Short mmCIF file of C-alpha atoms in Angstrom, two decimals:
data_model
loop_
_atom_site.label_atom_id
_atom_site.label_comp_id
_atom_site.label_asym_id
_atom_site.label_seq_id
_atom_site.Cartn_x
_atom_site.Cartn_y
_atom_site.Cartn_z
CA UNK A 1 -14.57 21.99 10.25
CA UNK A 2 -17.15 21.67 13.44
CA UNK A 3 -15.99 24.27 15.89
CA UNK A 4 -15.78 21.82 18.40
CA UNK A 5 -12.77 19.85 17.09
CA UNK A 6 -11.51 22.96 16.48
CA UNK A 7 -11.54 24.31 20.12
CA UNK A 8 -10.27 20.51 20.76
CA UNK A 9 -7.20 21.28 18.58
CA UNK A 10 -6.58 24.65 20.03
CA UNK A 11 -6.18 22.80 23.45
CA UNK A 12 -3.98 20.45 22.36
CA UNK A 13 -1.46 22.62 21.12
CA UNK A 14 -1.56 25.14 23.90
CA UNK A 15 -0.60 21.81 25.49
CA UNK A 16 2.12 20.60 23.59
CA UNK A 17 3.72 23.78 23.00
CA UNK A 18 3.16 24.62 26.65
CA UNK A 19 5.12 21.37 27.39
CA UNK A 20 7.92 22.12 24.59
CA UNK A 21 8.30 25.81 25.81
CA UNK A 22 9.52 24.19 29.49
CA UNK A 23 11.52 21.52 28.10
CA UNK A 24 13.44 23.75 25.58
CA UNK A 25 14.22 26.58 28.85
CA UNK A 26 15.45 23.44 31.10
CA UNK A 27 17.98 21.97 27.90
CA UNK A 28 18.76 25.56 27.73
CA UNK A 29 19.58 25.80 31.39
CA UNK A 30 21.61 22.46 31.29
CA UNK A 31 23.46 24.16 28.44
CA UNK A 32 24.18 27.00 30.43
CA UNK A 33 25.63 25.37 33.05
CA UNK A 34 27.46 22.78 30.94
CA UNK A 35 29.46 25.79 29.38
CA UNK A 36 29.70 27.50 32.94
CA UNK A 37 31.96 24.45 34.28
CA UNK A 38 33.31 23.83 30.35
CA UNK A 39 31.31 20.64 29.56
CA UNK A 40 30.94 19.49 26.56
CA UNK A 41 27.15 20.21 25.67
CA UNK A 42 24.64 19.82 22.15
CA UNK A 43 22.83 22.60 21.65
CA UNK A 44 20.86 20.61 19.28
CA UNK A 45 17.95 19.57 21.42
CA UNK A 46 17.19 23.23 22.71
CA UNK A 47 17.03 24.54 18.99
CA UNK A 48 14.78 21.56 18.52
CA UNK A 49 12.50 22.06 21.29
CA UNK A 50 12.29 25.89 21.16
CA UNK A 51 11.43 25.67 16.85
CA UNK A 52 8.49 23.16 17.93
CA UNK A 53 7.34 25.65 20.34
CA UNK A 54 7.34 28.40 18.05
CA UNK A 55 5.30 25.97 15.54
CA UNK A 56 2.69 25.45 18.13
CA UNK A 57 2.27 28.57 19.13
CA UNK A 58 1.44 29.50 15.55
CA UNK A 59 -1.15 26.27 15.48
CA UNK A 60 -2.51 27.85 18.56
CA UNK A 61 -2.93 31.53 16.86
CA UNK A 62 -4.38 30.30 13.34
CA UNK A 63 -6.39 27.88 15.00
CA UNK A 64 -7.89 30.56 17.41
CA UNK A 65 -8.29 32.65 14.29
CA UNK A 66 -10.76 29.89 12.71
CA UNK A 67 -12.55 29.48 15.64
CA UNK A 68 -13.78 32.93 16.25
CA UNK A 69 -14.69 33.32 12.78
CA UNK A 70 -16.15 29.72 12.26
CA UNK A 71 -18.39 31.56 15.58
CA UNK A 72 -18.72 34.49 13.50
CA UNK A 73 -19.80 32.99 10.30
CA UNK A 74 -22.42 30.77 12.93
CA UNK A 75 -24.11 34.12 13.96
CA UNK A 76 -24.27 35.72 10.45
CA UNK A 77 -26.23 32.33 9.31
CA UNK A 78 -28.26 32.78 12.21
CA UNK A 79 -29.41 36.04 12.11
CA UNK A 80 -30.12 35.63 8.18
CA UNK A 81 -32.23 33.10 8.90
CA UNK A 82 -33.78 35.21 11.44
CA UNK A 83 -34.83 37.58 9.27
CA UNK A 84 -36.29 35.11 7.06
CA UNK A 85 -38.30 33.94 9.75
CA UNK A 86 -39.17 37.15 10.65
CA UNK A 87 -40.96 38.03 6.91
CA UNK A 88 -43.49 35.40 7.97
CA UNK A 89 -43.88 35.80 11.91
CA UNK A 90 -42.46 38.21 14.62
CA UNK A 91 -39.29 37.47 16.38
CA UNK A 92 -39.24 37.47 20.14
CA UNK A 93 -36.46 39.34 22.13
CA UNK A 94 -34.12 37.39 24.31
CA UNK A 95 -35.25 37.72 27.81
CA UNK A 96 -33.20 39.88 29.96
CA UNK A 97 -30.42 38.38 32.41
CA UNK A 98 -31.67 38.03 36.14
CA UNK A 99 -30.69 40.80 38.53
CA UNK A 100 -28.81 38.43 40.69
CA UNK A 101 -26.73 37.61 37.38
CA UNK A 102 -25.87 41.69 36.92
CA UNK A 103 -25.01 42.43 40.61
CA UNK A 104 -23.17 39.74 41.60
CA UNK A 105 -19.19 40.70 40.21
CA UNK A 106 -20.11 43.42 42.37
CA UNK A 107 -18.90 41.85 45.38
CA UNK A 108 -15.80 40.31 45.94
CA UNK A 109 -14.03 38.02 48.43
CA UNK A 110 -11.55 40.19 50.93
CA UNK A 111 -11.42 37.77 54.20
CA UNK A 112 -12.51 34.67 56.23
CA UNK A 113 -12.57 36.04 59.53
CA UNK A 114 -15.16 33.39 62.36
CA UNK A 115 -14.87 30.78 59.91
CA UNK A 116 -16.99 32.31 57.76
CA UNK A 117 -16.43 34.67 53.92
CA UNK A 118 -16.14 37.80 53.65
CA UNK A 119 -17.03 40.04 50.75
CA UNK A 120 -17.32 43.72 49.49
CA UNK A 121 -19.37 45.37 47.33
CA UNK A 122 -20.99 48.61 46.26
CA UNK A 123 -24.38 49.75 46.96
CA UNK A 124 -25.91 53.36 46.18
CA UNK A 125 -26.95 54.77 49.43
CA UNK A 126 -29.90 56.90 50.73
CA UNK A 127 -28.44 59.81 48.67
CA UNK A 128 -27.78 57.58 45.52
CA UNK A 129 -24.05 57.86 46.13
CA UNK A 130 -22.32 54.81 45.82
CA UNK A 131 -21.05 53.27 49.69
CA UNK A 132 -18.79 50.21 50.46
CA UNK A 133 -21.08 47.64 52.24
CA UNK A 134 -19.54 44.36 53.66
CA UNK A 135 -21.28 40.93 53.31
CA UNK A 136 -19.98 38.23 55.80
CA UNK A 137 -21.60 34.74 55.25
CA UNK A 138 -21.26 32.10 58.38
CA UNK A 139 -19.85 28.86 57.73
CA UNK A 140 -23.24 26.84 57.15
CA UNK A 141 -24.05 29.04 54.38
CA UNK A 142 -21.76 26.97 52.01
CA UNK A 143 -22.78 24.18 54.45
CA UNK A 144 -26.49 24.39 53.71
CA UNK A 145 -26.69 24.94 50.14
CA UNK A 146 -30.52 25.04 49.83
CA UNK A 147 -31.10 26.84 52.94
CA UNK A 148 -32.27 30.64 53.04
CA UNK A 149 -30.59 32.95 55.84
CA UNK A 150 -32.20 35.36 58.25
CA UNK A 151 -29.83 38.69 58.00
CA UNK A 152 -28.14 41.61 60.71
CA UNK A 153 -27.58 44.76 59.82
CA UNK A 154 -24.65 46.32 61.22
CA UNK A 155 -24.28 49.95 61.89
CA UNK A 156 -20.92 51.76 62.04
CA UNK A 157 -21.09 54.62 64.46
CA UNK A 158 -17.22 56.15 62.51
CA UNK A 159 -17.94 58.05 59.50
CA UNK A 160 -16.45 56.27 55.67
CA UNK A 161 -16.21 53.15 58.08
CA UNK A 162 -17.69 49.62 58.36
CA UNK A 163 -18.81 48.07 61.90
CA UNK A 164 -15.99 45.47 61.46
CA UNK A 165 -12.92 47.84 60.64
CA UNK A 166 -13.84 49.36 64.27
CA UNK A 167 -14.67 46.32 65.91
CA UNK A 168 -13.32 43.00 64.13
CA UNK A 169 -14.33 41.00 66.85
CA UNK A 170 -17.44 41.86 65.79
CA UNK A 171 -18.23 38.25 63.57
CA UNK A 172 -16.42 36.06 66.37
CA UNK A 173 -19.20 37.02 68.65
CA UNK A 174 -21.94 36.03 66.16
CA UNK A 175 -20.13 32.54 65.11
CA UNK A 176 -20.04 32.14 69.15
CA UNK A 177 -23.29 32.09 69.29
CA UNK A 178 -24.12 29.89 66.85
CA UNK A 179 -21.61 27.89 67.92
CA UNK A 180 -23.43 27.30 71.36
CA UNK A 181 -26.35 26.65 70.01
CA UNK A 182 -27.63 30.06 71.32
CA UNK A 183 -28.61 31.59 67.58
CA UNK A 184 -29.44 30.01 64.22
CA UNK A 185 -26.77 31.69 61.30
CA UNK A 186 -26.77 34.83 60.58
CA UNK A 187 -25.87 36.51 57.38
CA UNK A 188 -24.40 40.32 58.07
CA UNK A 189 -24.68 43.16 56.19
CA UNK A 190 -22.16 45.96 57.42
CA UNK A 191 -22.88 49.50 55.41
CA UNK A 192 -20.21 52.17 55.15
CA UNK A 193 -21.28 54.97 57.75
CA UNK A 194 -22.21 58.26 55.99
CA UNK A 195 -19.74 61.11 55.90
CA UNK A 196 -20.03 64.58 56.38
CA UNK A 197 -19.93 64.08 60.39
CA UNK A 198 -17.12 62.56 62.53
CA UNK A 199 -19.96 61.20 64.66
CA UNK A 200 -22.71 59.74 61.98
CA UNK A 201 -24.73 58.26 65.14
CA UNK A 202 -24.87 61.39 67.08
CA UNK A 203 -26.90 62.92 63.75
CA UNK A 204 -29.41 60.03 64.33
CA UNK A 205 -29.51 60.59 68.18
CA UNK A 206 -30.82 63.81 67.43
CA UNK A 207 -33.26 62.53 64.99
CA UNK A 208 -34.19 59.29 64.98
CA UNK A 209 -36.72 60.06 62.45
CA UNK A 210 -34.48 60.64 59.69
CA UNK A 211 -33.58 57.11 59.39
CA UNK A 212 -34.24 56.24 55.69
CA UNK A 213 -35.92 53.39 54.27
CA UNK A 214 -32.64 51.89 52.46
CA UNK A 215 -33.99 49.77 49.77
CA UNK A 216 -31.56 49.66 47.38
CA UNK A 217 -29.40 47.60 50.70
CA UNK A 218 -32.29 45.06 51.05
CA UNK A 219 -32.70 44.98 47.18
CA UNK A 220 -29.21 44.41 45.88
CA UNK A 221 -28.17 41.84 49.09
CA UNK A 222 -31.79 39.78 47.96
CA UNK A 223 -30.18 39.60 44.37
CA UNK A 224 -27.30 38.15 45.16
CA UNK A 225 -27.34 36.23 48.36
CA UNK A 226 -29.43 33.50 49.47
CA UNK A 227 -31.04 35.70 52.21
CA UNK A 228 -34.30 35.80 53.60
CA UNK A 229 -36.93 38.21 52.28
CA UNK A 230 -36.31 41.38 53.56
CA UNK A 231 -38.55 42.31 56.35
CA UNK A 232 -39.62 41.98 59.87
CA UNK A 233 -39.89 38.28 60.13
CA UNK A 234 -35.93 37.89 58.77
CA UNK A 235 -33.93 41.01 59.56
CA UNK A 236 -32.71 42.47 62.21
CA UNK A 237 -30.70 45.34 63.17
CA UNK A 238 -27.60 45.61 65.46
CA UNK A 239 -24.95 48.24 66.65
CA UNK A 240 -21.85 47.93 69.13
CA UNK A 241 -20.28 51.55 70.79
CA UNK A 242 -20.62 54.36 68.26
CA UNK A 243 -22.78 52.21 66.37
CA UNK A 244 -25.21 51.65 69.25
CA UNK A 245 -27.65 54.88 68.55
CA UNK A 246 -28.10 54.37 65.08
CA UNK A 247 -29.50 50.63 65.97
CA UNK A 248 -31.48 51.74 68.38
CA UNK A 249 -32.91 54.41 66.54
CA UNK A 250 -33.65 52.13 63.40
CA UNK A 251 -35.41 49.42 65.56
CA UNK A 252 -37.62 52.29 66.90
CA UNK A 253 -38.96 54.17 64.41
CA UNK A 254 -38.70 51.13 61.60
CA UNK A 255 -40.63 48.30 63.10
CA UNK A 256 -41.83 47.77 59.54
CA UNK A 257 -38.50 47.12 58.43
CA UNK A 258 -36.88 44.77 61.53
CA UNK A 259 -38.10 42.72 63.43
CA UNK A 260 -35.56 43.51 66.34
CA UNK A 261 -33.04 45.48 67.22
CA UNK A 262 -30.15 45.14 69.84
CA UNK A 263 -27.65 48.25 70.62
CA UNK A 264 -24.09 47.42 72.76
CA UNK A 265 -22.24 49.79 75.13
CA UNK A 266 -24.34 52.99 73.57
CA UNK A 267 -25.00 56.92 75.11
CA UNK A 268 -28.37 57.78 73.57
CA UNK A 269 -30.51 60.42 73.81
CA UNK A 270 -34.11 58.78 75.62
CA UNK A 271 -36.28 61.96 74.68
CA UNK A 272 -35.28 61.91 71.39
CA UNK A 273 -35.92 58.43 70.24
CA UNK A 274 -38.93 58.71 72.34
CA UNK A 275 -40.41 61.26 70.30
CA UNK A 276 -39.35 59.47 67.05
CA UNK A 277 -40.69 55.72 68.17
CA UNK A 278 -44.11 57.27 68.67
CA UNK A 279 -44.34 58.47 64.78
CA UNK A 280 -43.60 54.56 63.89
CA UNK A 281 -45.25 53.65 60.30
CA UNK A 282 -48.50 52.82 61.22
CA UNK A 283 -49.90 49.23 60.95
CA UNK A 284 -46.64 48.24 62.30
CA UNK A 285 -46.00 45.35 65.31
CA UNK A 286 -44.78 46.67 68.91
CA UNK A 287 -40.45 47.96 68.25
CA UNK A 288 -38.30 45.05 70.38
CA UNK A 289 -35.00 46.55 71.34
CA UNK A 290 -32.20 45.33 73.43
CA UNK A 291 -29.87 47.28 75.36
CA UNK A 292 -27.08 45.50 76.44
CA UNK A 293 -23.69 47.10 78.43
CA UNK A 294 -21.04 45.41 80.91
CA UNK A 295 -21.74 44.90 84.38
CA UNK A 296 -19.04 47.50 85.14
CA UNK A 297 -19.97 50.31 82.06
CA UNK A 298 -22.45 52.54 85.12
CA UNK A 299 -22.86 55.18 82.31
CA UNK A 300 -23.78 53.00 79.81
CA UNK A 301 -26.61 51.21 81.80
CA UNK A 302 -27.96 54.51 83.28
CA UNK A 303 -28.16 55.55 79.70
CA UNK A 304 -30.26 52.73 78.90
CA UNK A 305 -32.47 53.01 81.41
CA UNK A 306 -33.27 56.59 80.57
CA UNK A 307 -34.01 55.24 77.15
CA UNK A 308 -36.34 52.59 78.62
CA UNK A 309 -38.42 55.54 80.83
CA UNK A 310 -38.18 57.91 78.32
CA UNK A 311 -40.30 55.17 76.15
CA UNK A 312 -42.50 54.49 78.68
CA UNK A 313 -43.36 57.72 79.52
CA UNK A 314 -44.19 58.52 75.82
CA UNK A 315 -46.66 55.29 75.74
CA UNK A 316 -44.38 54.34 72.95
CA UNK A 317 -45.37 51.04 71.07
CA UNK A 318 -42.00 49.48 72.33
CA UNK A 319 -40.35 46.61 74.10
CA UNK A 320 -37.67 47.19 75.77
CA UNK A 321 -35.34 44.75 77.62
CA UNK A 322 -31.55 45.66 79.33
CA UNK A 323 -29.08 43.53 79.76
CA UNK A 324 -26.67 44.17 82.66
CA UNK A 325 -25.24 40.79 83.53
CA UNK A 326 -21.91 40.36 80.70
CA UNK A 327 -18.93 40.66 83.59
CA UNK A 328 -15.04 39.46 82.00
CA UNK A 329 -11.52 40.14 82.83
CA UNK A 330 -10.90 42.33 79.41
CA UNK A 331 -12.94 45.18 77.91
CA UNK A 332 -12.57 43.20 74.52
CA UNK A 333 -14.14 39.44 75.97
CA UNK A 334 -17.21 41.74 77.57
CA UNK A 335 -17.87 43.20 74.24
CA UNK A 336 -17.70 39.89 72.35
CA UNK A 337 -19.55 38.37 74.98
CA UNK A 338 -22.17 41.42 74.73
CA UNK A 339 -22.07 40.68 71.25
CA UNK A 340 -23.33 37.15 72.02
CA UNK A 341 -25.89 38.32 73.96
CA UNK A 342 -27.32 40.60 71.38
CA UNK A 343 -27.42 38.25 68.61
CA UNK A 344 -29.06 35.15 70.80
CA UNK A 345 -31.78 37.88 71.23
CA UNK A 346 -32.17 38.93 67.70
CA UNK A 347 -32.41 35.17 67.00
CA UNK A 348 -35.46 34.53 69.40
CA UNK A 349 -37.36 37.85 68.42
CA UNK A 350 -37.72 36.38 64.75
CA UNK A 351 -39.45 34.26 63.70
CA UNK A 352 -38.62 30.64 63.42
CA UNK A 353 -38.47 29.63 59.32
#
């Protein structure tokens, strides 16, 4: 029998006995009340129903049986005649799945936070060790089926922590901004801060330098989502608080791997990623960084400034803007305002597609 109309078969009786199994446990239940408030009651139609549904799932098991050895049987014939083949010319090895095919089960939905999708995965990091890293999609990526999207990186400045578990807010202020028609979508990637330190960013601060090249990141989010190539004409880089170093220093000293950076409401330390923007790859296009505080945050802006001198003073192959302008009633609307602001900067420093 063709293993089609057997697979057709199977489905029918999962069906019917399916459908028996609910009828039989509903007589069943009439019966039980019927005897609760002494009614007379035939118990006839149950026994009925439930024998059926024992018959089909019998149908279902030997006809499941027949169809995984009917498939069986299919590849035996196939292989033998295979390796007749094979006597007379060589036999070609199936081509191997795509990456995109492998990594993909390795993320999986956990949110919809913006109006976006939000999904976690594991990537090995700079030390091989496996990390949690967070992919949130914006709404126009299942919008724009065809279209290819230009990707943030996120830092987290807390250490076994993504950007988003210390700052949710964090994707509101990106879908703002597209919503304004200030930025194109984004796609963000949020890593999983190193351990070892309570303080990842202040490692960085001290040596900017030591930011690593993380390809498998840019390799295993290319497999799997429609991004753009990784690069300086599609990604950028982006860090709020803690996280505000580490961005910084990344935009610096890897010019060859984004094309902009913007850091939020950071302390850095100005000498230091002085000294590390000057031993840039070389070959590589001017660093463009942002610094952006509150209105009100004086330390945060004086901080920035230092940066901005420090760099200038160097004769460091950077651009360096400040914004000081974000003023709101709440420390939380300033930093998703801020948050705005960075990413409608990111968006003009790249390139248009």
């Amino acid at each position: 029998m063709p293993r089609s109309l057997l697979v057709l078969l199977l489905l029918v009786a999962v069906v019917a006995g399916g459908w028996l199994a609910r009828s039989a446990v509903s007589r069943w239940r009439d019966l039980r009340a019927a005897q609760t408030y002494e009614l007379a009651a035939e118990a006839r139609p149950v026994l009925v129903r439930a024998g059926a549904a024992v018959l089909c799932l019998m149908c279902v098991s030997a006809l499941g049986v027949a169809a995984l050895l009917g498939a069986g049987f299919g590849r035996v014939a196939v292989r033998q005649a295979g390796a007749v083949v094979g006597a007379e010319r060589p036999v070609l090895a199936a081509p191997p799945e795509p990456a995109a095919a492998s990594s993909a089960a390795l993320f999986s939905n956990v949110s919809r936070p913006a109006g976006g999708e939000l999904l976690q995965g594991e990537v090995p990091g700079p030390d091989g060790r496996p990390r949690a890293v967070r992919v949130w999609l914006p709404a126009e990526y299942r919008q724009e089926p065809a279209a290819r999207f230009p990707v943030i990186v996120v830092h987290s400045g807390t250490a076994g922590r993504t950007a988003d578990e210390d700052m949710p807010g964090v994707f509101d202020g990106v879908a703002s901004a597209v919503e304004l028609g200030r930025a194109r979508p984004f796609v963000l990637v949020v890593p999983e801060a190193p351990s070892g330190t309570g303080h990842p960013c202040d490692l960085v601060t001290a040596a900017p330098q030591a930011v690593a090249d993380d390809e498998a990141l840019r390799a295993a989010v290319g497999a799997v989502f429609r991004t753009r190539p990784a690069g300086p004409d599609s990604w950028a880089v982006l860090g709020v608080d803690d996280g505000a170093p580490c961005a910084a220093a990344a935009g610096l000293t890897r010019p060859d791997l984004y094309g902009a950076a913007a850091a939020v409401s950071g302390q850095y330390d100005g000498r230091a990623l002085a000294s590390a923007a000057g031993e840039a790859p070389a070959g590589s296009s001017s660093a463009r960084l942002l610094l952006a505080a509150a209105k009100r945050d004086t330390d945060g802006l004086e901080s920035a400034r230092a940066v901005q001198q420090a760099l200038r003073e160097a004769g460091a192959r950077a651009e360096v803007r400040i914004s000081d302008i974000v003023q709101d009633f709440s420390a939380d609307r300033e930093r998703m305002r801020l948050v705005r602001v960075a990413v409608q900067y990111l968006a003009e420093q790249l390139p248009k597609p």
